[in-house]
PDB file of C-alpha atoms in Angstrom:
ATOM      1  CA  THR A   1       0.085  -0.103  -0.002  1.00 28.00           C
ATOM      2  CA  SER A   2       0.667   3.014  -0.528  1.00 35.00           C
ATOM      3  CA  SER A   3       1.210   6.041   2.028  1.00 47.00           C
ATOM      4  CA  SER A   4       0.894  10.229   1.745  1.00 56.00           C
ATOM      5  CA  SER A   5       3.736  12.492   3.136  1.00 62.00           C
ATOM      6  CA  SER A   6       4.480  15.386   5.303  1.00 65.00           C
ATOM      7  CA  ALA A   7       7.129  17.617   5.134  1.00 66.00           C
ATOM      8  CA  SER A   8       8.922  17.555   8.871  1.00 63.00           C
ATOM      9  CA  SER A   9      11.281  20.528  10.234  1.00 60.00           C
ATOM     10  CA  PHE A  10      12.161  21.779  12.924  1.00 59.00           C
ATOM     11  CA  SER A  11      14.254  24.790  14.459  1.00 53.00           C
ATOM     12  CA  SER A  12      17.648  24.695  16.418  1.00 48.00           C
ATOM     13  CA  PRO A  13      18.998  25.092  18.581  1.00 46.00           C
ATOM     14  CA  PRO A  14      19.328  20.991  18.098  1.00 45.00           C
ATOM     15  CA  SER A  15      19.835  19.241  20.904  1.00 66.00           C
ATOM     16  CA  LEU A  16      18.365  16.032  22.699  1.00 87.00           C
ATOM     17  CA  ILE A  17      19.769  14.882  19.030  1.00 90.00           C
ATOM     18  CA  PRO A  18      19.833  11.661  19.495  1.00 91.00           C
ATOM     19  CA  GLN A  19      16.541  10.732  21.047  1.00 93.00           C
ATOM     20  CA  VAL A  20      15.155  13.025  18.426  1.00 94.00           C
ATOM     21  CA  SER A  21      16.835  10.502  15.508  1.00 94.00           C
ATOM     22  CA  ASP A  22      14.801   7.783  16.713  1.00 95.00           C
ATOM     23  CA  LEU A  23      11.849   9.106  16.771  1.00 96.00           C
ATOM     24  CA  LEU A  24      11.558  10.118  13.785  1.00 96.00           C
ATOM     25  CA  GLN A  25      13.304   6.640  12.971  1.00 96.00           C
ATOM     26  CA  LYS A  26      10.710   4.343  14.572  1.00 97.00           C
ATOM     27  CA  TYR A  27       7.767   6.366  12.179  1.00 97.00           C
ATOM     28  CA  ASN A  28      10.273   6.101   9.085  1.00 96.00           C
ATOM     29  CA  ALA A  29      10.447   9.468   8.389  1.00 97.00           C
ATOM     30  CA  THR A  30      12.753  12.297   8.369  1.00 97.00           C
ATOM     31  CA  ALA A  31      13.052  15.952   8.635  1.00 96.00           C
ATOM     32  CA  THR A  32      14.426  19.074   7.115  1.00 96.00           C
ATOM     33  CA  PHE A  33      16.489  20.542  10.175  1.00 94.00           C
ATOM     34  CA  PHE A  34      16.679  24.559  10.498  1.00 93.00           C
ATOM     35  CA  ILE A  35      19.976  25.564  12.075  1.00 88.00           C
ATOM     36  CA  CYS A  36      21.055  29.091  14.508  1.00 85.00           C
ATOM     37  CA  SER A  37      24.315  29.026  14.054  1.00 82.00           C
ATOM     38  CA  ASP A  38      24.786  30.586  17.470  1.00 79.00           C
ATOM     39  CA  TYR A  39      23.622  27.305  18.778  1.00 75.00           C
ATOM     40  CA  SER A  40      24.919  24.863  17.014  1.00 71.00           C
ATOM     41  CA  VAL A  41      27.822  25.568  14.662  1.00 67.00           C
ATOM     42  CA  HIS A  42      30.354  25.822  17.907  1.00 68.00           C
ATOM     43  CA  SER A  43      29.509  23.439  20.169  1.00 73.00           C
ATOM     44  CA  PRO A  44      31.233  19.816  18.426  1.00 76.00           C
ATOM     45  CA  ILE A  45      29.041  17.523  20.814  1.00 79.00           C
ATOM     46  CA  ILE A  46      25.732  18.852  18.906  1.00 80.00           C
ATOM     47  CA  VAL A  47      27.825  19.426  15.569  1.00 82.00           C
ATOM     48  CA  LYS A  48      28.842  16.219  15.412  1.00 84.00           C
ATOM     49  CA  GLU A  49      25.450  14.186  16.490  1.00 84.00           C
ATOM     50  CA  ALA A  50      24.002  15.772  12.978  1.00 85.00           C
ATOM     51  CA  ARG A  51      26.033  14.399  11.169  1.00 86.00           C
ATOM     52  CA  GLU A  52      26.130  11.387  12.288  1.00 86.00           C
ATOM     53  CA  LEU A  53      21.883  10.786  13.678  1.00 85.00           C
ATOM     54  CA  LEU A  54      20.530  13.439  11.197  1.00 88.00           C
ATOM     55  CA  LEU A  55      22.777  13.376   7.560  1.00 88.00           C
ATOM     56  CA  LYS A  56      23.194   9.793   8.305  1.00 90.00           C
ATOM     57  CA  ARG A  57      19.787   8.605   8.086  1.00 91.00           C
ATOM     58  CA  LYS A  58      18.135  11.103   5.575  1.00 92.00           C
ATOM     59  CA  ASN A  59      17.612  13.913   7.003  1.00 94.00           C
ATOM     60  CA  GLU A  60      19.068  17.090   6.012  1.00 94.00           C
ATOM     61  CA  VAL A  61      20.274  20.769   7.428  1.00 93.00           C
ATOM     62  CA  ALA A  62      18.694  23.698   6.672  1.00 95.00           C
ATOM     63  CA  CYS A  63      19.478  27.723   7.479  1.00 94.00           C
ATOM     64  CA  HIS A  64      17.271  30.317   9.477  1.00 93.00           C
ATOM     65  CA  MET A  65      20.235  32.315   9.770  1.00 92.00           C
ATOM     66  CA  SER A  66      22.490  32.326  13.177  1.00 86.00           C
ATOM     67  CA  HIS A  67      18.811  33.602  15.421  1.00 78.00           C
ATOM     68  CA  ASP A  68      15.884  33.461  15.606  1.00 72.00           C
ATOM     69  CA  PRO A  69      15.284  37.563  17.631  1.00 66.00           C
ATOM     70  CA  SER A  70      12.097  39.312  19.990  1.00 61.00           C
ATOM     71  CA  ASP A  71      14.521  41.750  19.933  1.00 54.00           C
ATOM     72  CA  GLY A  72      15.052  45.032  17.802  1.00 48.00           C
ATOM     73  CA  ARG A  73      17.409  43.440  16.220  1.00 58.00           C
ATOM     74  CA  HIS A  74      15.958  42.054  12.738  1.00 79.00           C
ATOM     75  CA  TYR A  75      17.131  40.773   9.302  1.00 85.00           C
ATOM     76  CA  SER A  76      14.439  42.525   8.352  1.00 84.00           C
ATOM     77  CA  PHE A  77      15.651  46.068   9.410  1.00 86.00           C
ATOM     78  CA  MET A  78      19.475  44.871   6.841  1.00 88.00           C
ATOM     79  CA  GLU A  79      20.329  46.695   3.580  1.00 90.00           C
ATOM     80  CA  GLU A  80      20.518  43.675   1.319  1.00 92.00           C
ATOM     81  CA  LYS A  81      24.449  44.228   1.331  1.00 93.00           C
ATOM     82  CA  VAL A  82      24.611  43.466   4.656  1.00 92.00           C
ATOM     83  CA  TRP A  83      22.159  40.495   4.456  1.00 91.00           C
ATOM     84  CA  LYS A  84      23.804  39.092   1.321  1.00 94.00           C
ATOM     85  CA  GLU A  85      26.883  38.721   3.600  1.00 93.00           C
ATOM     86  CA  GLU A  86      25.301  37.681   6.339  1.00 92.00           C
ATOM     87  CA  PHE A  87      23.649  34.472   4.862  1.00 94.00           C
ATOM     88  CA  GLN A  88      26.645  33.242   2.651  1.00 94.00           C
ATOM     89  CA  GLN A  89      28.586  33.381   6.223  1.00 92.00           C
ATOM     90  CA  GLU A  90      26.015  30.785   7.868  1.00 92.00           C
ATOM     91  CA  TRP A  91      25.898  28.312   3.930  1.00 93.00           C
ATOM     92  CA  ILE A  92      29.650  28.121   4.594  1.00 90.00           C
ATOM     93  CA  MET A  93      29.215  26.843   8.186  1.00 87.00           C
ATOM     94  CA  ILE A  94      26.926  24.745   7.918  1.00 87.00           C
ATOM     95  CA  ASP A  95      27.962  23.148   4.828  1.00 88.00           C
ATOM     96  CA  TRP A  96      31.900  23.416   6.350  1.00 84.00           C
ATOM     97  CA  LEU A  97      29.985  21.364   9.507  1.00 80.00           C
ATOM     98  CA  MET A  98      28.073  19.524   7.946  1.00 83.00           C
ATOM     99  CA  SER A  99      30.980  17.801   5.329  1.00 82.00           C
ATOM    100  CA  GLY A 100      33.118  16.632   8.329  1.00 74.00           C
ATOM    101  CA  LYS A 101      35.716  19.399   8.279  1.00 64.00           C
ATOM    102  CA  GLY A 102      35.575  19.893  11.408  1.00 56.00           C
ATOM    103  CA  GLU A 103      33.472  19.550  14.282  1.00 58.00           C
ATOM    104  CA  VAL A 104      33.658  23.411  15.593  1.00 54.00           C
ATOM    105  CA  TRP A 105      33.584  26.785  13.399  1.00 54.00           C
ATOM    106  CA  VAL A 106      35.772  28.651  13.661  1.00 55.00           C
ATOM    107  CA  GLU A 107      36.097  32.112  12.236  1.00 51.00           C
ATOM    108  CA  ARG A 108      38.227  31.494   8.558  1.00 45.00           C
ATOM    109  CA  GLU A 109      38.879  35.308   7.051  1.00 43.00           C
ATOM    110  CA  GLU A 110      40.489  33.868   3.806  1.00 41.00           C
ATOM    111  CA  GLU A 111      37.809  30.866   2.476  1.00 43.00           C
ATOM    112  CA  GLU A 112      35.558  33.319   2.899  1.00 41.00           C
ATOM    113  CA  THR A 113      35.205  34.984  -1.105  1.00 37.00           C
ATOM    114  CA  SER A 114      37.446  31.801  -2.869  1.00 38.00           C
ATOM    115  CA  THR A 115      33.601  29.477  -0.910  1.00 40.00           C
ATOM    116  CA  THR A 116      31.202  31.856  -1.884  1.00 40.00           C
ATOM    117  CA  GLY A 117      32.564  33.971  -4.187  1.00 41.00           C
ATOM    118  CA  SER A 118      32.777  33.413  -8.869  1.00 38.00           C
ATOM    119  CA  SER A 119      35.243  32.292 -10.324  1.00 37.00           C
ATOM    120  CA  SER A 120      36.412  34.455 -13.093  1.00 37.00           C
ATOM    121  CA  GLY A 121      34.810  35.342 -16.650  1.00 41.00           C
ATOM    122  CA  SER A 122      31.690  37.151 -17.744  1.00 40.00           C
ATOM    123  CA  VAL A 123      28.644  36.239 -15.202  1.00 38.00           C
ATOM    124  CA  LYS A 124      26.686  34.914 -18.315  1.00 41.00           C
ATOM    125  CA  ASN A 125      29.634  32.295 -18.745  1.00 40.00           C
ATOM    126  CA  GLN A 126      28.782  31.682 -15.527  1.00 40.00           C
ATOM    127  CA  GLU A 127      24.801  31.510 -15.837  1.00 41.00           C
ATOM    128  CA  MET A 128      25.295  29.152 -19.045  1.00 36.00           C
ATOM    129  CA  GLN A 129      28.146  26.951 -16.778  1.00 41.00           C
ATOM    130  CA  ILE A 130      25.178  26.273 -14.440  1.00 40.00           C
ATOM    131  CA  GLU A 131      22.180  26.216 -16.111  1.00 46.00           C
ATOM    132  CA  SER A 132      23.265  22.721 -17.329  1.00 40.00           C
ATOM    133  CA  THR A 133      24.245  21.323 -13.416  1.00 51.00           C
ATOM    134  CA  LYS A 134      22.163  19.792 -11.354  1.00 71.00           C
ATOM    135  CA  LYS A 135      20.845  23.136  -8.673  1.00 84.00           C
ATOM    136  CA  GLU A 136      21.647  21.837  -4.776  1.00 91.00           C
ATOM    137  CA  ILE A 137      18.341  22.402  -3.129  1.00 94.00           C
ATOM    138  CA  LYS A 138      19.214  25.149  -0.029  1.00 96.00           C
ATOM    139  CA  TRP A 139      15.751  25.329   1.980  1.00 97.00           C
ATOM    140  CA  PHE A 140      16.040  29.099   4.260  1.00 97.00           C
ATOM    141  CA  ARG A 141      12.907  30.027   6.401  1.00 95.00           C
ATOM    142  CA  ALA A 142      14.540  33.751   7.031  1.00 93.00           C
ATOM    143  CA  PRO A 143      13.459  33.990  11.219  1.00 90.00           C
ATOM    144  CA  GLN A 144       9.906  34.348  12.819  1.00 87.00           C
ATOM    145  CA  GLY A 145       8.787  34.126   9.502  1.00 90.00           C
ATOM    146  CA  ILE A 146       9.457  37.880   7.776  1.00 90.00           C
ATOM    147  CA  PHE A 147      10.601  37.357   4.696  1.00 93.00           C
ATOM    148  CA  THR A 148      11.443  40.578   3.390  1.00 92.00           C
ATOM    149  CA  SER A 149      11.650  41.308  -0.383  1.00 93.00           C
ATOM    150  CA  SER A 150      15.445  41.948   0.016  1.00 92.00           C
ATOM    151  CA  MET A 151      15.847  38.604   1.170  1.00 95.00           C
ATOM    152  CA  CYS A 152      13.887  37.580  -1.654  1.00 96.00           C
ATOM    153  CA  SER A 153      15.761  38.929  -4.879  1.00 95.00           C
ATOM    154  CA  THR A 154      19.365  37.740  -2.832  1.00 95.00           C
ATOM    155  CA  LEU A 155      17.380  34.222  -3.201  1.00 96.00           C
ATOM    156  CA  GLN A 156      17.013  35.295  -6.309  1.00 96.00           C
ATOM    157  CA  SER A 157      20.908  36.271  -7.880  1.00 95.00           C
ATOM    158  CA  LEU A 158      22.726  33.000  -5.240  1.00 95.00           C
ATOM    159  CA  SER A 159      20.140  30.758  -7.294  1.00 96.00           C
ATOM    160  CA  SER A 160      21.483  32.539 -11.206  1.00 95.00           C
ATOM    161  CA  THR A 161      24.522  33.156 -10.063  1.00 93.00           C
ATOM    162  CA  THR A 162      25.735  29.748  -8.046  1.00 92.00           C
ATOM    163  CA  THR A 163      25.336  26.118  -8.157  1.00 92.00           C
ATOM    164  CA  SER A 164      22.940  25.664  -5.849  1.00 94.00           C
ATOM    165  CA  GLN A 165      18.723  26.825  -5.263  1.00 95.00           C
ATOM    166  CA  TYR A 166      17.848  28.641  -2.198  1.00 97.00           C
ATOM    167  CA  ILE A 167      14.465  28.758  -1.577  1.00 97.00           C
ATOM    168  CA  HIS A 168      12.712  29.877   1.546  1.00 97.00           C
ATOM    169  CA  VAL A 169       9.996  28.020   3.042  1.00 96.00           C
ATOM    170  CA  LEU A 170       7.219  28.103   4.948  1.00 94.00           C
ATOM    171  CA  GLY A 171       4.598  25.976   7.158  1.00 95.00           C
ATOM    172  CA  ASP A 172       0.831  24.890   7.204  1.00 96.00           C
ATOM    173  CA  ALA A 173       0.951  22.813  10.764  1.00 96.00           C
ATOM    174  CA  TYR A 174       1.879  24.986  13.447  1.00 95.00           C
ATOM    175  CA  CYS A 175       1.801  25.989  17.078  1.00 94.00           C
ATOM    176  CA  ASP A 176       3.456  27.571  19.039  1.00 91.00           C
ATOM    177  CA  ASP A 177       5.018  23.926  20.551  1.00 92.00           C
ATOM    178  CA  TRP A 178       8.197  26.226  21.553  1.00 87.00           C
ATOM    179  CA  LYS A 179       5.609  27.892  24.314  1.00 87.00           C
ATOM    180  CA  LEU A 180       2.261  25.484  24.347  1.00 87.00           C
ATOM    181  CA  SER A 181       4.336  22.163  25.190  1.00 81.00           C
ATOM    182  CA  SER A 182       5.309  22.451  28.641  1.00 81.00           C
ATOM    183  CA  TYR A 183       1.663  23.420  29.064  1.00 83.00           C
ATOM    184  CA  ASN A 184      -0.151  20.940  27.813  1.00 92.00           C
ATOM    185  CA  PRO A 185       1.163  19.308  24.763  1.00 93.00           C
ATOM    186  CA  LYS A 186      -1.453  17.269  24.064  1.00 95.00           C
ATOM    187  CA  PHE A 187      -3.139  20.039  23.129  1.00 95.00           C
ATOM    188  CA  VAL A 188      -0.587  21.565  20.896  1.00 95.00           C
ATOM    189  CA  ALA A 189       0.283  17.458  19.260  1.00 96.00           C
ATOM    190  CA  SER A 190      -3.303  17.259  18.529  1.00 97.00           C
ATOM    191  CA  THR A 191      -3.943  21.174  16.973  1.00 97.00           C
ATOM    192  CA  MET A 192      -1.431  20.069  14.909  1.00 97.00           C
ATOM    193  CA  LEU A 193      -2.987  16.870  13.397  1.00 97.00           C
ATOM    194  CA  ARG A 194      -6.279  19.104  12.329  1.00 97.00           C
ATOM    195  CA  GLN A 195      -3.557  21.421  10.403  1.00 97.00           C
ATOM    196  CA  ILE A 196      -2.176  18.686   9.002  1.00 97.00           C
ATOM    197  CA  GLN A 197      -3.241  17.186   5.689  1.00 95.00           C
ATOM    198  CA  PRO A 198      -0.757  15.352   2.866  1.00 95.00           C
ATOM    199  CA  GLY A 199       1.617  18.099   0.672  1.00 94.00           C
ATOM    200  CA  SER A 200       1.667  20.365   4.122  1.00 96.00           C
ATOM    201  CA  ILE A 201       4.209  20.895   6.287  1.00 96.00           C
ATOM    202  CA  ALA A 202       4.870  21.268   9.705  1.00 97.00           C
ATOM    203  CA  ILE A 203       6.908  23.063  12.060  1.00 96.00           C
ATOM    204  CA  PHE A 204       8.104  21.926  14.671  1.00 95.00           C
ATOM    205  CA  HIS A 205      10.802  22.974  17.892  1.00 92.00           C
ATOM    206  CA  MET A 206      14.022  21.303  18.476  1.00 89.00           C
ATOM    207  CA  PRO A 207      13.395  20.070  22.601  1.00 89.00           C
ATOM    208  CA  GLU A 208      16.486  21.039  24.801  1.00 84.00           C
ATOM    209  CA  LYS A 209      17.254  19.006  27.822  1.00 80.00           C
ATOM    210  CA  GLU A 210      16.492  21.491  30.461  1.00 78.00           C
ATOM    211  CA  PHE A 211      13.825  23.572  28.068  1.00 81.00           C
ATOM    212  CA  ARG A 212      10.990  22.826  25.974  1.00 84.00           C
ATOM    213  CA  LYS A 213      11.541  19.288  26.871  1.00 88.00           C
ATOM    214  CA  GLU A 214       8.441  18.386  25.896  1.00 91.00           C
ATOM    215  CA  CYS A 215       8.374  18.568  22.636  1.00 93.00           C
ATOM    216  CA  LEU A 216       9.723  15.509  22.418  1.00 94.00           C
ATOM    217  CA  ASP A 217       6.360  14.661  23.615  1.00 94.00           C
ATOM    218  CA  VAL A 218       4.069  16.781  20.826  1.00 95.00           C
ATOM    219  CA  LEU A 219       6.518  14.531  17.993  1.00 96.00           C
ATOM    220  CA  GLU A 220       5.728  11.930  19.023  1.00 97.00           C
ATOM    221  CA  MET A 221       2.223  11.803  19.209  1.00 97.00           C
ATOM    222  CA  VAL A 222       1.850  14.318  15.458  1.00 97.00           C
ATOM    223  CA  LEU A 223       3.924  10.526  14.479  1.00 97.00           C
ATOM    224  CA  GLU A 224       1.661   8.905  15.850  1.00 98.00           C
ATOM    225  CA  GLY A 225      -1.361   9.860  14.959  1.00 97.00           C
ATOM    226  CA  ALA A 226      -0.171  10.557  11.184  1.00 97.00           C
ATOM    227  CA  LYS A 227       0.983   6.845  11.383  1.00 97.00           C
ATOM    228  CA  GLU A 228      -2.946   5.751  12.350  1.00 97.00           C
ATOM    229  CA  ARG A 229      -4.187   8.517   9.358  1.00 96.00           C
ATOM    230  CA  ASN A 230      -1.266   7.043   6.677  1.00 96.00           C
ATOM    231  CA  LEU A 231       0.816   9.926   6.557  1.00 96.00           C
ATOM    232  CA  ARG A 232       4.624  10.096   6.836  1.00 95.00           C
ATOM    233  CA  GLY A 233       7.700  12.479   7.546  1.00 96.00           C
ATOM    234  CA  ILE A 234       9.813  13.765   4.639  1.00 96.00           C
ATOM    235  CA  SER A 235      12.428  15.897   4.406  1.00 96.00           C
ATOM    236  CA  LEU A 236      11.313  19.278   2.031  1.00 96.00           C
ATOM    237  CA  THR A 237      14.014  17.587  -0.307  1.00 95.00           C
ATOM    238  CA  GLU A 238      12.208  14.492  -0.565  1.00 95.00           C
ATOM    239  CA  PHE A 239       8.998  16.421  -1.017  1.00 94.00           C
ATOM    240  CA  TRP A 240      10.143  18.294  -3.397  1.00 93.00           C
ATOM    241  CA  GLN A 241      10.960  15.708  -5.262  1.00 91.00           C
ATOM    242  CA  ARG A 242       7.923  14.457  -5.713  1.00 88.00           C
ATOM    243  CA  LYS A 243       5.768  17.658  -6.277  1.00 80.00           C
ATOM    244  CA  LYS A 244       7.930  17.601  -9.378  1.00 69.00           C
TER     245      LYS A 244
END
């Protein structure tokens, strides 16, 4: 029998990775983990667990910028040039660490231009070469879901001049799990299950040992409820490939 699927995605900081990874594996599910680098790339334990327990089990990582601000320093206020530089820097860190080249991020300014910069030649020639290359999809979720015109033009520009396709994604199943799970995880799970349909994108926050650990209970209840409806969580890239 065939099963329908819904995409699952998580926002950083990534903690309790072994428990989350085992839970996804129990339900034959995969997910896309959106990383906030301030909470993750400076921890060798988190980096190692992300590589060994997430990527090797067919999950994937994506970009949620360095932090998810609730104060005045918000990315939506940044000039496009400044935001673009920070966005590229985030992907440099993610790609470098997830490739296994290091255990913790340290500043590597000398390699920035060689990693993000384009090779010599006209932009037109670069675009012709890129068109013949299979593009790697790189997912991005703007902090607090605030996606500006500057962010949009940056993603379009990088997608046309690099070998990656940058896509911003939101979701249609969400219930403030980071805040409400500690009070009533069953309410959060049941609310999300009412929202989830085949093809939905469900957003969860990563549980931590001392903070929002009940998000793990929410995840299990949602996965179990989805299974009863013949639904299975898959990563965004797998979802994208199936839709195409």
